[in-house]
């Protein structure tokens, strides 16, 4: 059986690390890299560290608006998929790359599998939500990480081909946390374990208007304790273009850096007093490591973490962020919302069973 897996950005590379290993014991996997993330810190570093097989094809999409990138990816995927003639196309998550893979597979009548199916923020203005909804409705195999995701699909009438497999990001976390834990992490930055925050911000909603950028800067400069902020290239670019970079860089408790590799990021996460983020994946990784999370959004796809008392939604609001950071108590027991770290095996089995 031949599978074409399509990845293109940082969280997809993290998901591909355990999944490619599991798939390659059972099927021929052809890996396609769309080039949506092309900065070395967001792409090459993660491939190297996580020992992800070199892509068989690079679409080299490069910069552009999401719609322009979508068009280029679809155009380049068509001849590739025709030539590879896979039994299934596998896409991950909720990015422009995910949607391009889904549309190309659907138009060419190739069965589609969606890893991380069924997530919903119920906010259709989010590009990620648009990508997820369309991808799920085109998929033959819907590989859900949580019970909530299965229920979301059922509400939209999607029940065939739905599997609750657990979350591949937990697999990655279990696979790499021991290596990450051995890295110097906070000590390399002169920080005490438990004595700093880890911050990430990259969503379009936080960066794409002057008002949103101002709100982000107000949140960042309201942080009054040591905080490490590996800045996503898009966020840096928008702050610089908006003339706000210097204000952030001058804030005394913030330590800015380029994005760090997955292993260093995990080491920093393990040692953090709390995470402050608008990332999807980082909310879960905080949960996996038992680190309280403050999420700079008004909603989340990972509702279990909020309902369970492990994650606080604050929006991009300095007052609410400060209040959340002042009360980080959370339950000692963490229920297995995201499975047992064997999602990749289950996905590979479901893919093979679907092709049989
Ligand atoms: N990550 C990383 N280096 C960083 C920041 C994040 O390796 O400097 C990893 C993080 O561990 C997680 C993934 O990137 O696995 C999350 O990606 P991102 O926040 O870009 O995307 P999202 O999950 O929001 O789609």
PDB file of C-alpha atoms in Angstrom, residues 178-289:
ATOM      1  CA  UNK A 178      13.506  11.945  27.879  1.00  0.00           C
ATOM      2  CA  UNK A 179      16.008  13.406  25.375  1.00  0.00           C
ATOM      3  CA  UNK A 180      14.630  16.901  25.899  1.00  0.00           C
ATOM      4  CA  UNK A 181      14.710  16.529  29.677  1.00  0.00           C
ATOM      5  CA  UNK A 182      18.446  15.854  29.506  1.00  0.00           C
ATOM      6  CA  UNK A 183      19.115  19.194  27.810  1.00  0.00           C
ATOM      7  CA  UNK A 184      20.182  22.180  29.883  1.00  0.00           C
ATOM      8  CA  UNK A 185      16.949  24.065  29.045  1.00  0.00           C
ATOM      9  CA  UNK A 186      16.399  26.906  31.501  1.00  0.00           C
ATOM     10  CA  UNK A 187      19.823  26.475  33.128  1.00  0.00           C
ATOM     11  CA  UNK A 188      21.477  27.410  29.816  1.00  0.00           C
ATOM     12  CA  UNK A 189      19.649  30.735  30.037  1.00  0.00           C
ATOM     13  CA  UNK A 190      20.460  31.246  33.708  1.00  0.00           C
ATOM     14  CA  UNK A 191      16.842  30.616  34.698  1.00  0.00           C
ATOM     15  CA  UNK A 192      15.671  28.602  37.698  1.00  0.00           C
ATOM     16  CA  UNK A 193      13.295  25.705  37.033  1.00  0.00           C
ATOM     17  CA  UNK A 194       9.816  26.841  38.038  1.00  0.00           C
ATOM     18  CA  UNK A 195      10.961  30.470  38.044  1.00  0.00           C
ATOM     19  CA  UNK A 196       9.931  31.697  34.601  1.00  0.00           C
ATOM     20  CA  UNK A 197       7.165  31.712  32.008  1.00  0.00           C
ATOM     21  CA  UNK A 198       7.363  30.328  28.468  1.00  0.00           C
ATOM     22  CA  UNK A 199       5.525  32.482  25.905  1.00  0.00           C
ATOM     23  CA  UNK A 200       4.545  31.768  22.270  1.00  0.00           C
ATOM     24  CA  UNK A 201       2.289  33.861  20.012  1.00  0.00           C
ATOM     25  CA  UNK A 202       1.744  33.349  16.293  1.00  0.00           C
ATOM     26  CA  UNK A 203      -1.936  33.192  15.317  1.00  0.00           C
ATOM     27  CA  UNK A 204      -3.231  35.507  12.608  1.00  0.00           C
ATOM     28  CA  UNK A 205      -5.805  36.887  15.063  1.00  0.00           C
ATOM     29  CA  UNK A 206      -2.971  38.184  17.241  1.00  0.00           C
ATOM     30  CA  UNK A 207      -0.876  39.712  14.504  1.00  0.00           C
ATOM     31  CA  UNK A 208      -2.957  40.786  11.536  1.00  0.00           C
ATOM     32  CA  UNK A 209      -4.387  44.168  12.580  1.00  0.00           C
ATOM     33  CA  UNK A 210      -2.780  47.162  14.330  1.00  0.00           C
ATOM     34  CA  UNK A 211      -5.298  46.810  17.194  1.00  0.00           C
ATOM     35  CA  UNK A 212      -4.460  43.139  17.675  1.00  0.00           C
ATOM     36  CA  UNK A 213      -0.725  43.879  17.647  1.00  0.00           C
ATOM     37  CA  UNK A 214      -1.204  46.635  20.237  1.00  0.00           C
ATOM     38  CA  UNK A 215      -3.172  44.229  22.450  1.00  0.00           C
ATOM     39  CA  UNK A 216      -0.372  41.670  22.133  1.00  0.00           C
ATOM     40  CA  UNK A 217       2.244  44.207  23.163  1.00  0.00           C
ATOM     41  CA  UNK A 218       0.089  45.260  26.142  1.00  0.00           C
ATOM     42  CA  UNK A 219      -0.079  41.643  27.271  1.00  0.00           C
ATOM     43  CA  UNK A 220       3.651  41.073  26.814  1.00  0.00           C
ATOM     44  CA  UNK A 221       4.609  44.211  28.688  1.00  0.00           C
ATOM     45  CA  UNK A 222       2.214  43.352  31.523  1.00  0.00           C
ATOM     46  CA  UNK A 223       4.367  40.312  32.350  1.00  0.00           C
ATOM     47  CA  UNK A 224       6.280  41.120  35.497  1.00  0.00           C
ATOM     48  CA  UNK A 225       8.351  37.963  35.967  1.00  0.00           C
ATOM     49  CA  UNK A 226      11.111  36.353  33.892  1.00  0.00           C
ATOM     50  CA  UNK A 227       9.679  35.031  30.636  1.00  0.00           C
ATOM     51  CA  UNK A 228      11.259  33.325  27.637  1.00  0.00           C
ATOM     52  CA  UNK A 229       9.625  34.242  24.319  1.00  0.00           C
ATOM     53  CA  UNK A 230      10.888  32.364  21.234  1.00  0.00           C
ATOM     54  CA  UNK A 231       9.381  34.649  18.617  1.00  0.00           C
ATOM     55  CA  UNK A 232       7.731  33.130  15.553  1.00  0.00           C
ATOM     56  CA  UNK A 233       9.083  34.797  12.372  1.00  0.00           C
ATOM     57  CA  UNK A 234       5.627  36.010  11.404  1.00  0.00           C
ATOM     58  CA  UNK A 235       5.109  37.651  14.800  1.00  0.00           C
ATOM     59  CA  UNK A 236       8.508  39.299  14.663  1.00  0.00           C
ATOM     60  CA  UNK A 237       7.888  40.556  11.163  1.00  0.00           C
ATOM     61  CA  UNK A 238       4.491  42.031  12.115  1.00  0.00           C
ATOM     62  CA  UNK A 239       5.863  43.665  15.275  1.00  0.00           C
ATOM     63  CA  UNK A 240       8.724  45.198  13.299  1.00  0.00           C
ATOM     64  CA  UNK A 241       6.436  46.376  10.514  1.00  0.00           C
ATOM     65  CA  UNK A 242       4.096  47.894  13.126  1.00  0.00           C
ATOM     66  CA  UNK A 243       6.981  49.732  14.814  1.00  0.00           C
ATOM     67  CA  UNK A 244       6.397  47.799  18.059  1.00  0.00           C
ATOM     68  CA  UNK A 245       9.391  45.478  18.180  1.00  0.00           C
ATOM     69  CA  UNK A 246      11.611  47.831  20.205  1.00  0.00           C
ATOM     70  CA  UNK A 247       8.957  48.258  22.877  1.00  0.00           C
ATOM     71  CA  UNK A 248       8.724  44.486  23.325  1.00  0.00           C
ATOM     72  CA  UNK A 249      12.495  43.982  23.183  1.00  0.00           C
ATOM     73  CA  UNK A 250      13.025  46.672  25.832  1.00  0.00           C
ATOM     74  CA  UNK A 251      10.649  45.085  28.353  1.00  0.00           C
ATOM     75  CA  UNK A 252      12.955  44.088  31.206  1.00  0.00           C
ATOM     76  CA  UNK A 253      11.532  40.678  32.129  1.00  0.00           C
ATOM     77  CA  UNK A 254      11.131  39.360  28.579  1.00  0.00           C
ATOM     78  CA  UNK A 255      13.888  37.323  26.984  1.00  0.00           C
ATOM     79  CA  UNK A 256      13.356  37.173  23.227  1.00  0.00           C
ATOM     80  CA  UNK A 257      14.920  34.597  20.926  1.00  0.00           C
ATOM     81  CA  UNK A 258      14.322  33.129  17.498  1.00  0.00           C
ATOM     82  CA  UNK A 259      12.172  29.968  17.552  1.00  0.00           C
ATOM     83  CA  UNK A 260      14.013  27.142  19.286  1.00  0.00           C
ATOM     84  CA  UNK A 261      14.085  23.475  18.270  1.00  0.00           C
ATOM     85  CA  UNK A 262      11.470  21.049  19.563  1.00  0.00           C
ATOM     86  CA  UNK A 263      13.853  19.516  22.096  1.00  0.00           C
ATOM     87  CA  UNK A 264      14.951  22.845  23.564  1.00  0.00           C
ATOM     88  CA  UNK A 265      11.357  24.034  23.549  1.00  0.00           C
ATOM     89  CA  UNK A 266      10.273  20.921  25.447  1.00  0.00           C
ATOM     90  CA  UNK A 267      13.100  21.414  27.954  1.00  0.00           C
ATOM     91  CA  UNK A 268      11.992  25.015  28.498  1.00  0.00           C
ATOM     92  CA  UNK A 269       8.385  23.874  28.831  1.00  0.00           C
ATOM     93  CA  UNK A 270       9.203  21.229  31.433  1.00  0.00           C
ATOM     94  CA  UNK A 271      10.929  23.862  33.596  1.00  0.00           C
ATOM     95  CA  UNK A 272       8.362  26.643  33.200  1.00  0.00           C
ATOM     96  CA  UNK A 273       6.100  27.909  35.993  1.00  0.00           C
ATOM     97  CA  UNK A 274       3.433  28.325  33.318  1.00  0.00           C
ATOM     98  CA  UNK A 275       3.006  28.641  29.577  1.00  0.00           C
ATOM     99  CA  UNK A 276       1.385  31.704  28.012  1.00  0.00           C
ATOM    100  CA  UNK A 277       0.381  30.929  24.435  1.00  0.00           C
ATOM    101  CA  UNK A 278      -2.049  31.185  21.550  1.00  0.00           C
ATOM    102  CA  UNK A 279      -0.729  27.941  20.040  1.00  0.00           C
ATOM    103  CA  UNK A 280      -2.914  24.870  19.719  1.00  0.00           C
ATOM    104  CA  UNK A 281      -0.166  22.306  20.131  1.00  0.00           C
ATOM    105  CA  UNK A 282       1.539  24.074  23.015  1.00  0.00           C
ATOM    106  CA  UNK A 283      -1.682  24.000  25.087  1.00  0.00           C
ATOM    107  CA  UNK A 284      -1.628  20.220  24.886  1.00  0.00           C
ATOM    108  CA  UNK A 285       2.089  19.912  25.467  1.00  0.00           C
ATOM    109  CA  UNK A 286       1.712  21.959  28.647  1.00  0.00           C
ATOM    110  CA  UNK A 287      -0.930  19.471  29.760  1.00  0.00           C
ATOM    111  CA  UNK A 288       1.285  16.496  28.890  1.00  0.00           C
ATOM    112  CA  UNK A 289       4.053  17.951  31.080  1.00  0.00           C
TER     113      UNK A 289
END
